[in-house]
Amino acid sequence: MINLKSIFGCVAVAACALTACNTSAPEAEGLKSGLNPAAFDTIIADKQVKLYTLKNANGMEVCITNYGGRVVSLVVPDKDGKPTDVVLGFDNIHQYADTLNSPSDYGSSVGRYANRIAMGKFKLGDQEYQLKQNDGTNCLHGGGTTGWMNKVYDAEQIGDSILKLTIVAQDGENGFPGTVTATTTYKVTADNTLDMTWEATTDKETIINQTNHNYYNLNGDFNAVGTDMILYLNADNFTPSDRIYIPTGEIKPVKDTPFDFTTPHAISEAIGADFDQIKNANGGIDHNFCLNTYKDGKGDDTQVCASLYSPKTGIFMEMFTNEPGVQCYTANFQGIGKEPSIAHKGGKYPQYVSVCLESQKYPNSPNNKDWVQPTLKPGEKYYSHAAYKFSVK
């Protein structure tokens, strides 16, 4: 077992961890992903970290680590029945925990607040709160390296198909008010759906907006761009953002813009388009879309809100959620800077290799009171749901 007492361990510890992660283990036999469970068996911040496997009888297998509640692999059959991993990530715990050299949000269960809050500030009543500013002046994904994506959850596996992860976040953590107890429940169903449920309670009024941050490449080739994938977004409107990814407060129609995916088409048709919002997002999409499936204060999670299709593998993914928005991100910063030199699971990932589809309240919603609010009060229960169904066509 690797012992990483601190996430930010010394080089010697990191090297030892990496060496251990490259050691084969008998228990790895039989995993469709090819992952080695021993490469995730460690101690971080005095808590046990492991790799958990969920599966069904129809060829779906999902491997999850309780470090950050991260989906490490998601294997489904392609059109020829070949098991195909469709999410990006690492094949060892060392790289996930190395927030200095390989920081990532791959597959994570994001909290306390997914996406950005401008200036890291918001008000509840007359009280203003200052959050950790980890994305320039903004607070992103609850504080990033010190947010929930880099905390160890308590894990309870229920049979072959359900994993319940629990975290307790203290009052004042990264500036957020309230001690929050939150759960992320992953479930693999018989129809090849990865079902995700987030629930939480608090002892003081706070904000919460959880999501999953899988990077999907349905082509099964993580060394090549994924812009040939066919994207559908059931959204007539989106929230424009400024150059630091904060919504302007407007809601605009997607019609006659590169963001119109109400008719499915290749992502490549939007990449690099001569459009201010594309330019603001480093040549791709990194925007919140206002879902048509959310009406009159309620989201219909029985209706498809988005889909993704690979003509190469025939793998088709449909998304469902009760949330008002979905952040579509086309990996615009993948493969830039240090990242081309980092070895990932399945290759060295290039720019635009994948697509994230993150269920959410709109970004910076605490500072836009006309939007659905993420507030949670004592005695209330937060509930968020998203599901990703896989098939072939």
mmCIF file of C-alpha atoms in Angstrom:
data_model
loop_
_atom_site.group_PDB
_atom_site.id
_atom_site.type_symbol
_atom_site.label_atom_id
_atom_site.label_comp_id
_atom_site.label_asym_id
_atom_site.label_seq_id
_atom_site.Cartn_x
_atom_site.Cartn_y
_atom_site.Cartn_z
ATOM 1 C CA MET A 1 0.000 0.000 0.000
ATOM 2 C CA ILE A 2 1.241 3.494 -0.888
ATOM 3 C CA ASN A 3 1.242 5.915 2.022
ATOM 4 C CA LEU A 4 0.691 9.507 0.892
ATOM 5 C CA LYS A 5 0.069 11.280 4.176
ATOM 6 C CA SER A 6 -0.166 14.578 2.331
ATOM 7 C CA ILE A 7 -1.500 15.231 -1.153
ATOM 8 C CA PHE A 8 1.441 17.542 -1.669
ATOM 9 C CA GLY A 9 4.086 14.958 -0.834
ATOM 10 C CA CYS A 10 7.788 15.296 -1.526
ATOM 11 C CA VAL A 11 9.381 14.147 -4.770
ATOM 12 C CA ALA A 12 10.694 10.993 -3.150
ATOM 13 C CA VAL A 13 7.232 10.011 -1.966
ATOM 14 C CA ALA A 14 5.768 10.835 -5.382
ATOM 15 C CA ALA A 15 8.368 8.724 -7.148
ATOM 16 C CA CYS A 16 7.715 5.858 -4.769
ATOM 17 C CA ALA A 17 3.989 6.178 -5.357
ATOM 18 C CA LEU A 18 4.398 6.170 -9.102
ATOM 19 C CA THR A 19 6.637 3.117 -8.973
ATOM 20 C CA ALA A 20 4.097 1.283 -6.848
ATOM 21 C CA CYS A 21 1.347 2.278 -9.253
ATOM 22 C CA ASN A 22 3.174 0.592 -12.104
ATOM 23 C CA THR A 23 3.297 -2.731 -10.310
ATOM 24 C CA SER A 24 0.882 -5.357 -11.579
ATOM 25 C CA ALA A 25 -1.487 -7.041 -9.146
ATOM 26 C CA PRO A 26 -3.615 -10.198 -9.375
ATOM 27 C CA GLU A 27 -6.806 -8.327 -8.503
ATOM 28 C CA ALA A 28 -6.471 -6.286 -11.714
ATOM 29 C CA GLU A 29 -7.353 -9.380 -13.715
ATOM 30 C CA GLY A 30 -10.819 -9.252 -15.192
ATOM 31 C CA LEU A 31 -11.257 -5.480 -15.229
ATOM 32 C CA LYS A 32 -12.385 -4.381 -18.683
ATOM 33 C CA SER A 33 -10.667 -1.031 -18.162
ATOM 34 C CA GLY A 34 -7.275 -2.649 -17.627
ATOM 35 C CA LEU A 35 -6.830 -0.566 -14.479
ATOM 36 C CA ASN A 36 -4.807 -1.926 -11.584
ATOM 37 C CA PRO A 37 -6.713 -1.535 -8.287
ATOM 38 C CA ALA A 38 -3.428 -1.653 -6.368
ATOM 39 C CA ALA A 39 -2.446 1.603 -8.079
ATOM 40 C CA PHE A 40 -5.249 3.321 -6.139
ATOM 41 C CA ASP A 41 -4.807 1.594 -2.772
ATOM 42 C CA THR A 42 -3.270 4.242 -0.535
ATOM 43 C CA ILE A 43 -3.680 6.575 2.433
ATOM 44 C CA ILE A 44 -4.260 10.306 1.855
ATOM 45 C CA ALA A 45 -4.793 12.699 4.779
ATOM 46 C CA ASP A 46 -5.073 9.653 7.059
ATOM 47 C CA LYS A 47 -7.988 8.224 5.066
ATOM 48 C CA GLN A 48 -8.148 5.067 2.985
ATOM 49 C CA VAL A 49 -8.343 5.464 -0.777
ATOM 50 C CA LYS A 50 -9.401 2.613 -3.055
ATOM 51 C CA LEU A 51 -10.700 1.868 -6.522
ATOM 52 C CA TYR A 52 -14.299 0.642 -6.608
ATOM 53 C CA THR A 53 -15.859 -1.187 -9.545
ATOM 54 C CA LEU A 54 -19.520 -1.058 -10.577
ATOM 55 C CA LYS A 55 -20.849 -3.261 -13.351
ATOM 56 C CA ASN A 56 -23.895 -4.883 -14.914
ATOM 57 C CA ALA A 57 -24.582 -7.984 -17.014
ATOM 58 C CA ASN A 58 -24.603 -6.028 -20.288
ATOM 59 C CA GLY A 59 -20.932 -5.157 -20.558
ATOM 60 C CA MET A 60 -20.825 -1.854 -18.665
ATOM 61 C CA GLU A 61 -18.091 -1.301 -16.089
ATOM 62 C CA VAL A 62 -17.355 1.883 -14.141
ATOM 63 C CA CYS A 63 -14.303 2.300 -11.919
ATOM 64 C CA ILE A 64 -14.436 5.047 -9.274
ATOM 65 C CA THR A 65 -11.980 6.232 -6.646
ATOM 66 C CA ASN A 66 -13.210 7.796 -3.431
ATOM 67 C CA TYR A 67 -10.468 10.389 -3.857
ATOM 68 C CA GLY A 68 -12.588 13.265 -5.144
ATOM 69 C CA GLY A 69 -15.429 10.870 -5.975
ATOM 70 C CA ARG A 70 -13.796 10.489 -9.382
ATOM 71 C CA VAL A 71 -14.919 8.284 -12.247
ATOM 72 C CA VAL A 72 -11.614 6.821 -13.434
ATOM 73 C CA SER A 73 -12.958 4.681 -16.274
ATOM 74 C CA LEU A 74 -16.289 4.065 -17.945
ATOM 75 C CA VAL A 75 -16.353 1.054 -20.240
ATOM 76 C CA VAL A 76 -19.247 0.261 -22.571
ATOM 77 C CA PRO A 77 -19.520 -1.970 -25.663
ATOM 78 C CA ASP A 78 -19.065 -0.322 -29.059
ATOM 79 C CA LYS A 79 -21.029 -1.271 -32.199
ATOM 80 C CA ASP A 80 -18.904 -4.446 -32.575
ATOM 81 C CA GLY A 81 -19.255 -5.385 -28.920
ATOM 82 C CA LYS A 82 -15.704 -4.271 -28.085
ATOM 83 C CA PRO A 83 -15.325 -2.910 -24.509
ATOM 84 C CA THR A 84 -14.413 0.766 -24.902
ATOM 85 C CA ASP A 85 -13.314 3.234 -22.230
ATOM 86 C CA VAL A 86 -14.951 6.603 -22.929
ATOM 87 C CA VAL A 87 -13.668 8.926 -20.163
ATOM 88 C CA LEU A 88 -10.311 10.619 -19.710
ATOM 89 C CA GLY A 89 -8.161 10.319 -16.610
ATOM 90 C CA PHE A 90 -5.098 8.740 -15.027
ATOM 91 C CA ASP A 91 -4.314 5.113 -14.257
ATOM 92 C CA ASN A 92 -2.892 5.754 -10.756
ATOM 93 C CA ILE A 93 -3.696 7.713 -7.618
ATOM 94 C CA HIS A 94 -0.356 9.516 -7.600
ATOM 95 C CA GLN A 95 -1.219 11.635 -10.628
ATOM 96 C CA TYR A 96 -4.711 12.455 -9.357
ATOM 97 C CA ALA A 97 -3.273 13.553 -5.993
ATOM 98 C CA ASP A 98 -0.332 15.450 -7.509
ATOM 99 C CA THR A 99 -2.097 18.808 -7.658
ATOM 100 C CA LEU A 100 1.187 20.620 -8.376
ATOM 101 C CA ASN A 101 2.360 18.793 -11.495
ATOM 102 C CA SER A 102 -0.812 17.214 -12.879
ATOM 103 C CA PRO A 103 -3.794 19.144 -11.499
ATOM 104 C CA SER A 104 -7.048 17.889 -12.948
ATOM 105 C CA ASP A 105 -10.774 17.711 -12.423
ATOM 106 C CA TYR A 106 -11.035 14.467 -14.409
ATOM 107 C CA GLY A 107 -14.156 12.535 -13.429
ATOM 108 C CA SER A 108 -14.603 14.353 -10.136
ATOM 109 C CA SER A 109 -17.658 14.942 -8.014
ATOM 110 C CA VAL A 110 -17.408 18.710 -7.773
ATOM 111 C CA GLY A 111 -18.441 20.680 -4.686
ATOM 112 C CA ARG A 112 -19.302 22.731 -2.795
ATOM 113 C CA TYR A 113 -20.055 24.924 -5.813
ATOM 114 C CA ALA A 114 -19.437 23.756 -9.390
ATOM 115 C CA ASN A 115 -18.303 26.319 -11.954
ATOM 116 C CA ARG A 116 -17.386 29.942 -11.193
ATOM 117 C CA ILE A 117 -18.358 32.625 -8.710
ATOM 118 C CA ALA A 118 -17.185 36.111 -9.719
ATOM 119 C CA MET A 119 -14.509 37.637 -7.469
ATOM 120 C CA GLY A 120 -15.150 34.698 -5.134
ATOM 121 C CA LYS A 121 -17.868 36.766 -3.461
ATOM 122 C CA PHE A 122 -21.564 36.334 -2.794
ATOM 123 C CA LYS A 123 -24.193 37.457 -0.283
ATOM 124 C CA LEU A 124 -26.729 35.598 1.794
ATOM 125 C CA GLY A 125 -29.016 38.218 3.300
ATOM 126 C CA ASP A 126 -26.801 41.002 4.612
ATOM 127 C CA GLN A 127 -23.772 38.756 5.051
ATOM 128 C CA GLU A 128 -21.084 38.805 2.340
ATOM 129 C CA TYR A 129 -18.744 35.850 2.018
ATOM 130 C CA GLN A 130 -15.282 35.828 0.482
ATOM 131 C CA LEU A 131 -14.335 32.496 -1.066
ATOM 132 C CA LYS A 132 -10.980 31.162 -2.143
ATOM 133 C CA GLN A 133 -9.952 32.732 -5.465
ATOM 134 C CA ASN A 134 -8.306 29.902 -7.384
ATOM 135 C CA ASP A 135 -9.141 30.904 -10.970
ATOM 136 C CA GLY A 136 -7.686 34.381 -11.271
ATOM 137 C CA THR A 137 -10.113 36.480 -9.249
ATOM 138 C CA ASN A 138 -12.858 33.836 -9.395
ATOM 139 C CA CYS A 139 -13.684 30.866 -7.220
ATOM 140 C CA LEU A 140 -13.852 27.810 -9.495
ATOM 141 C CA HIS A 141 -15.239 24.387 -8.554
ATOM 142 C CA GLY A 142 -15.356 25.138 -4.846
ATOM 143 C CA GLY A 143 -11.692 26.039 -4.584
ATOM 144 C CA GLY A 144 -10.111 23.549 -6.987
ATOM 145 C CA THR A 145 -7.160 21.811 -5.369
ATOM 146 C CA THR A 146 -8.629 22.379 -1.904
ATOM 147 C CA GLY A 147 -12.198 21.698 -2.983
ATOM 148 C CA TRP A 148 -14.101 18.434 -2.773
ATOM 149 C CA MET A 149 -12.518 17.037 -5.926
ATOM 150 C CA ASN A 150 -9.333 16.574 -3.899
ATOM 151 C CA LYS A 151 -10.859 15.307 -0.677
ATOM 152 C CA VAL A 152 -11.287 11.683 0.356
ATOM 153 C CA TYR A 153 -14.911 10.590 0.602
ATOM 154 C CA ASP A 154 -16.132 7.824 2.895
ATOM 155 C CA ALA A 155 -17.254 4.983 0.631
ATOM 156 C CA GLU A 156 -19.956 2.351 0.910
ATOM 157 C CA GLN A 157 -20.375 -0.094 -1.950
ATOM 158 C CA ILE A 158 -23.826 -1.666 -2.182
ATOM 159 C CA GLY A 159 -23.678 -4.802 -4.296
ATOM 160 C CA ASP A 160 -22.152 -4.756 -7.764
ATOM 161 C CA SER A 161 -23.917 -1.670 -9.016
ATOM 162 C CA ILE A 162 -24.092 1.098 -6.375
ATOM 163 C CA LEU A 163 -21.432 3.224 -4.664
ATOM 164 C CA LYS A 164 -22.370 5.811 -2.029
ATOM 165 C CA LEU A 165 -19.755 8.437 -1.196
ATOM 166 C CA THR A 166 -20.064 10.800 1.775
ATOM 167 C CA ILE A 167 -18.154 13.949 2.671
ATOM 168 C CA VAL A 168 -18.478 16.389 5.573
ATOM 169 C CA ALA A 169 -17.305 19.914 4.759
ATOM 170 C CA GLN A 170 -16.692 22.212 7.700
ATOM 171 C CA ASP A 171 -18.091 25.702 8.222
ATOM 172 C CA GLY A 172 -15.683 28.214 6.674
ATOM 173 C CA GLU A 173 -13.941 25.711 4.390
ATOM 174 C CA ASN A 174 -12.623 27.753 1.434
ATOM 175 C CA GLY A 175 -14.841 30.549 2.744
ATOM 176 C CA PHE A 176 -18.189 28.755 2.406
ATOM 177 C CA PRO A 177 -20.594 28.997 5.347
ATOM 178 C CA GLY A 178 -22.143 26.004 7.079
ATOM 179 C CA THR A 179 -21.063 22.500 7.931
ATOM 180 C CA VAL A 180 -22.412 20.424 5.068
ATOM 181 C CA THR A 181 -22.880 16.675 4.897
ATOM 182 C CA ALA A 182 -23.089 15.631 1.252
ATOM 183 C CA THR A 183 -23.413 12.357 -0.618
ATOM 184 C CA THR A 184 -22.700 11.343 -4.179
ATOM 185 C CA THR A 185 -24.338 8.088 -5.244
ATOM 186 C CA TYR A 186 -23.223 6.369 -8.421
ATOM 187 C CA LYS A 187 -25.395 3.607 -9.837
ATOM 188 C CA VAL A 188 -24.942 1.408 -12.912
ATOM 189 C CA THR A 189 -28.304 0.217 -14.232
ATOM 190 C CA ALA A 190 -29.234 -2.726 -16.441
ATOM 191 C CA ASP A 191 -29.765 -0.492 -19.490
ATOM 192 C CA ASN A 192 -26.145 0.785 -19.398
ATOM 193 C CA THR A 193 -26.878 4.036 -17.604
ATOM 194 C CA LEU A 194 -24.521 5.699 -15.152
ATOM 195 C CA ASP A 195 -26.952 7.339 -12.741
ATOM 196 C CA MET A 196 -25.688 10.042 -10.368
ATOM 197 C CA THR A 197 -27.500 11.531 -7.378
ATOM 198 C CA TRP A 198 -26.217 14.290 -5.113
ATOM 199 C CA GLU A 199 -27.825 15.050 -1.746
ATOM 200 C CA ALA A 200 -26.798 17.378 1.077
ATOM 201 C CA THR A 201 -27.859 19.003 4.343
ATOM 202 C CA THR A 202 -26.402 21.986 6.228
ATOM 203 C CA ASP A 203 -26.437 23.495 9.728
ATOM 204 C CA LYS A 204 -26.265 27.075 8.376
ATOM 205 C CA GLU A 205 -27.597 28.723 5.242
ATOM 206 C CA THR A 206 -25.148 28.142 2.421
ATOM 207 C CA ILE A 207 -24.892 27.553 -1.322
ATOM 208 C CA ILE A 208 -24.376 24.246 -3.077
ATOM 209 C CA ASN A 209 -24.154 23.215 -6.713
ATOM 210 C CA GLN A 210 -22.675 19.777 -7.305
ATOM 211 C CA THR A 211 -21.854 18.092 -10.590
ATOM 212 C CA ASN A 212 -19.794 15.379 -12.224
ATOM 213 C CA HIS A 213 -16.810 16.343 -14.375
ATOM 214 C CA ASN A 214 -16.324 13.434 -16.761
ATOM 215 C CA TYR A 215 -14.451 14.197 -19.969
ATOM 216 C CA TYR A 216 -16.128 12.078 -22.654
ATOM 217 C CA ASN A 217 -14.446 10.753 -25.774
ATOM 218 C CA LEU A 218 -16.754 8.174 -27.329
ATOM 219 C CA ASN A 219 -14.265 7.452 -30.118
ATOM 220 C CA GLY A 220 -12.166 5.415 -27.700
ATOM 221 C CA ASP A 221 -8.974 7.086 -29.027
ATOM 222 C CA PHE A 222 -7.638 9.531 -26.473
ATOM 223 C CA ASN A 223 -4.678 10.531 -28.654
ATOM 224 C CA ALA A 224 -6.837 12.237 -31.276
ATOM 225 C CA VAL A 225 -9.197 15.205 -31.248
ATOM 226 C CA GLY A 226 -12.836 14.356 -30.640
ATOM 227 C CA THR A 227 -14.440 17.088 -32.713
ATOM 228 C CA ASP A 228 -15.969 14.584 -35.129
ATOM 229 C CA MET A 229 -18.365 13.534 -32.360
ATOM 230 C CA ILE A 230 -21.982 14.567 -32.959
ATOM 231 C CA LEU A 231 -23.378 16.827 -30.231
ATOM 232 C CA TYR A 232 -26.997 17.632 -29.407
ATOM 233 C CA LEU A 233 -28.027 20.229 -26.808
ATOM 234 C CA ASN A 234 -31.711 20.581 -25.976
ATOM 235 C CA ALA A 235 -31.250 24.286 -25.310
ATOM 236 C CA ASP A 236 -32.628 27.270 -27.223
ATOM 237 C CA ASN A 237 -30.606 29.709 -25.127
ATOM 238 C CA PHE A 238 -27.223 30.124 -23.460
ATOM 239 C CA THR A 239 -25.553 32.510 -21.013
ATOM 240 C CA PRO A 240 -22.811 34.581 -22.702
ATOM 241 C CA SER A 241 -19.593 35.007 -20.723
ATOM 242 C CA ASP A 242 -16.813 37.564 -20.556
ATOM 243 C CA ARG A 243 -13.128 36.832 -21.070
ATOM 244 C CA ILE A 244 -12.748 35.380 -17.576
ATOM 245 C CA TYR A 245 -15.711 33.023 -18.055
ATOM 246 C CA ILE A 246 -18.189 34.914 -15.880
ATOM 247 C CA PRO A 247 -21.704 35.196 -17.338
ATOM 248 C CA THR A 248 -22.655 38.729 -18.345
ATOM 249 C CA GLY A 249 -26.125 38.211 -16.854
ATOM 250 C CA GLU A 250 -27.770 37.976 -20.264
ATOM 251 C CA ILE A 251 -29.608 35.010 -21.709
ATOM 252 C CA LYS A 252 -29.322 34.864 -25.488
ATOM 253 C CA PRO A 253 -30.707 32.555 -28.183
ATOM 254 C CA VAL A 254 -28.391 30.012 -29.797
ATOM 255 C CA LYS A 255 -30.118 30.486 -33.157
ATOM 256 C CA ASP A 256 -27.795 31.782 -35.875
ATOM 257 C CA THR A 257 -24.728 31.191 -33.679
ATOM 258 C CA PRO A 258 -22.159 28.348 -33.571
ATOM 259 C CA PHE A 259 -23.844 27.311 -30.306
ATOM 260 C CA ASP A 260 -26.970 26.029 -32.029
ATOM 261 C CA PHE A 261 -26.846 22.282 -31.390
ATOM 262 C CA THR A 262 -30.621 21.902 -31.275
ATOM 263 C CA THR A 263 -30.068 19.867 -34.445
ATOM 264 C CA PRO A 264 -27.247 17.341 -33.845
ATOM 265 C CA HIS A 265 -24.035 18.011 -35.755
ATOM 266 C CA ALA A 266 -20.259 17.667 -35.472
ATOM 267 C CA ILE A 267 -18.514 19.708 -32.796
ATOM 268 C CA SER A 268 -15.895 20.682 -35.406
ATOM 269 C CA GLU A 269 -18.425 23.063 -36.961
ATOM 270 C CA ALA A 270 -18.141 25.298 -33.883
ATOM 271 C CA ILE A 271 -14.446 24.986 -33.073
ATOM 272 C CA GLY A 272 -12.508 28.078 -34.152
ATOM 273 C CA ALA A 273 -15.610 29.888 -35.427
ATOM 274 C CA ASP A 274 -15.456 33.652 -35.895
ATOM 275 C CA PHE A 275 -17.692 34.362 -32.913
ATOM 276 C CA ASP A 276 -16.841 36.407 -29.854
ATOM 277 C CA GLN A 277 -17.952 33.718 -27.414
ATOM 278 C CA ILE A 278 -15.816 31.087 -29.154
ATOM 279 C CA LYS A 279 -12.844 33.446 -29.063
ATOM 280 C CA ASN A 280 -13.422 34.111 -25.357
ATOM 281 C CA ALA A 281 -13.211 30.351 -24.712
ATOM 282 C CA ASN A 282 -9.861 29.734 -26.424
ATOM 283 C CA GLY A 283 -11.383 28.636 -29.714
ATOM 284 C CA GLY A 284 -13.997 26.235 -28.369
ATOM 285 C CA ILE A 285 -17.073 25.965 -26.169
ATOM 286 C CA ASP A 286 -17.006 26.514 -22.414
ATOM 287 C CA HIS A 287 -20.504 27.808 -21.765
ATOM 288 C CA ASN A 288 -23.678 27.216 -19.857
ATOM 289 C CA PHE A 289 -26.705 26.194 -21.899
ATOM 290 C CA CYS A 290 -30.215 26.887 -20.599
ATOM 291 C CA LEU A 291 -32.036 23.587 -20.877
ATOM 292 C CA ASN A 292 -35.467 23.332 -22.473
ATOM 293 C CA THR A 293 -36.142 20.442 -20.087
ATOM 294 C CA TYR A 294 -36.329 22.905 -17.161
ATOM 295 C CA LYS A 295 -39.665 24.737 -16.970
ATOM 296 C CA ASP A 296 -41.671 26.486 -14.279
ATOM 297 C CA GLY A 297 -39.030 25.882 -11.645
ATOM 298 C CA LYS A 298 -38.680 22.173 -12.278
ATOM 299 C CA GLY A 299 -36.394 20.006 -14.380
ATOM 300 C CA ASP A 300 -37.730 16.992 -16.248
ATOM 301 C CA ASP A 301 -35.063 14.312 -15.910
ATOM 302 C CA THR A 302 -37.066 11.871 -18.044
ATOM 303 C CA GLN A 303 -36.348 13.937 -21.162
ATOM 304 C CA VAL A 304 -33.044 13.986 -23.034
ATOM 305 C CA CYS A 305 -31.241 17.266 -22.358
ATOM 306 C CA ALA A 306 -28.107 16.465 -24.380
ATOM 307 C CA SER A 307 -26.530 13.673 -26.375
ATOM 308 C CA LEU A 308 -23.187 12.723 -27.882
ATOM 309 C CA TYR A 309 -22.481 10.225 -30.669
ATOM 310 C CA SER A 310 -19.345 8.729 -32.191
ATOM 311 C CA PRO A 311 -19.662 7.702 -35.858
ATOM 312 C CA LYS A 312 -16.421 5.727 -35.377
ATOM 313 C CA THR A 313 -17.534 3.423 -32.557
ATOM 314 C CA GLY A 314 -21.303 3.807 -32.847
ATOM 315 C CA ILE A 315 -21.464 4.648 -29.134
ATOM 316 C CA PHE A 316 -24.381 6.946 -28.327
ATOM 317 C CA MET A 317 -24.745 8.754 -24.988
ATOM 318 C CA GLU A 318 -27.929 10.457 -23.811
ATOM 319 C CA MET A 319 -27.967 12.798 -20.819
ATOM 320 C CA PHE A 320 -30.813 13.515 -18.382
ATOM 321 C CA THR A 321 -30.944 15.964 -15.457
ATOM 322 C CA ASN A 322 -33.294 17.902 -13.188
ATOM 323 C CA GLU A 323 -30.971 20.917 -13.261
ATOM 324 C CA PRO A 324 -31.637 24.121 -15.264
ATOM 325 C CA GLY A 325 -28.303 24.187 -17.070
ATOM 326 C CA VAL A 326 -25.510 22.147 -18.562
ATOM 327 C CA GLN A 327 -21.957 23.385 -19.008
ATOM 328 C CA CYS A 328 -20.550 22.180 -22.316
ATOM 329 C CA TYR A 329 -16.748 22.247 -22.383
ATOM 330 C CA THR A 330 -14.762 21.036 -25.383
ATOM 331 C CA ALA A 331 -11.370 20.593 -23.648
ATOM 332 C CA ASN A 332 -10.082 23.899 -25.020
ATOM 333 C CA PHE A 333 -7.144 23.957 -22.605
ATOM 334 C CA GLN A 334 -6.293 20.272 -22.777
ATOM 335 C CA GLY A 335 -2.904 19.673 -24.357
ATOM 336 C CA ILE A 336 -1.678 23.224 -23.688
ATOM 337 C CA GLY A 337 1.315 24.191 -21.564
ATOM 338 C CA LYS A 338 2.610 21.306 -19.452
ATOM 339 C CA GLU A 339 -0.085 18.846 -20.399
ATOM 340 C CA PRO A 340 1.346 17.382 -23.652
ATOM 341 C CA SER A 341 4.246 15.975 -21.611
ATOM 342 C CA ILE A 342 1.970 14.328 -19.039
ATOM 343 C CA ALA A 343 1.204 10.656 -19.588
ATOM 344 C CA HIS A 344 -2.493 10.007 -19.140
ATOM 345 C CA LYS A 345 -4.588 6.878 -19.202
ATOM 346 C CA GLY A 346 -4.710 5.929 -22.892
ATOM 347 C CA GLY A 347 -2.275 8.508 -24.239
ATOM 348 C CA LYS A 348 -1.184 12.155 -24.182
ATOM 349 C CA TYR A 349 -4.341 14.128 -24.674
ATOM 350 C CA PRO A 350 -4.512 16.842 -27.354
ATOM 351 C CA GLN A 351 -6.647 19.988 -27.379
ATOM 352 C CA TYR A 352 -10.363 19.316 -28.113
ATOM 353 C CA VAL A 353 -9.956 15.612 -27.293
ATOM 354 C CA SER A 354 -13.213 15.365 -25.349
ATOM 355 C CA VAL A 355 -16.474 16.949 -24.232
ATOM 356 C CA CYS A 356 -17.717 17.653 -20.716
ATOM 357 C CA LEU A 357 -21.467 17.889 -20.110
ATOM 358 C CA GLU A 358 -21.933 19.111 -16.538
ATOM 359 C CA SER A 359 -25.393 19.454 -14.956
ATOM 360 C CA GLN A 360 -25.639 22.609 -12.864
ATOM 361 C CA LYS A 361 -27.223 25.801 -11.667
ATOM 362 C CA TYR A 362 -26.030 28.620 -13.916
ATOM 363 C CA PRO A 363 -22.476 29.888 -13.218
ATOM 364 C CA ASN A 364 -22.270 32.787 -10.752
ATOM 365 C CA SER A 365 -25.950 32.279 -9.942
ATOM 366 C CA PRO A 366 -25.639 33.588 -6.340
ATOM 367 C CA ASN A 367 -24.872 36.970 -7.894
ATOM 368 C CA ASN A 368 -27.725 36.827 -10.422
ATOM 369 C CA LYS A 369 -30.873 36.722 -8.320
ATOM 370 C CA ASP A 370 -33.188 36.278 -11.326
ATOM 371 C CA TRP A 371 -31.672 32.846 -11.942
ATOM 372 C CA VAL A 372 -32.379 29.583 -10.094
ATOM 373 C CA GLN A 373 -30.628 29.953 -6.759
ATOM 374 C CA PRO A 374 -28.298 27.380 -5.166
ATOM 375 C CA THR A 375 -29.159 28.240 -1.572
ATOM 376 C CA LEU A 376 -29.625 25.537 1.041
ATOM 377 C CA LYS A 377 -31.003 26.210 4.532
ATOM 378 C CA PRO A 378 -31.029 24.100 7.708
ATOM 379 C CA GLY A 379 -33.894 21.618 7.606
ATOM 380 C CA GLU A 380 -33.845 21.471 3.783
ATOM 381 C CA LYS A 381 -32.334 18.752 1.625
ATOM 382 C CA TYR A 382 -30.376 19.436 -1.522
ATOM 383 C CA TYR A 383 -31.103 17.043 -4.368
ATOM 384 C CA SER A 384 -29.545 16.950 -7.818
ATOM 385 C CA HIS A 385 -29.742 14.200 -10.409
ATOM 386 C CA ALA A 386 -27.994 13.417 -13.679
ATOM 387 C CA ALA A 387 -27.875 10.251 -15.752
ATOM 388 C CA TYR A 388 -25.884 9.211 -18.804
ATOM 389 C CA LYS A 389 -27.338 6.367 -20.864
ATOM 390 C CA PHE A 390 -25.158 4.468 -23.343
ATOM 391 C CA SER A 391 -26.228 2.492 -26.393
ATOM 392 C CA VAL A 392 -25.030 1.918 -29.954
ATOM 393 C CA LYS A 393 -26.429 2.919 -33.297
#
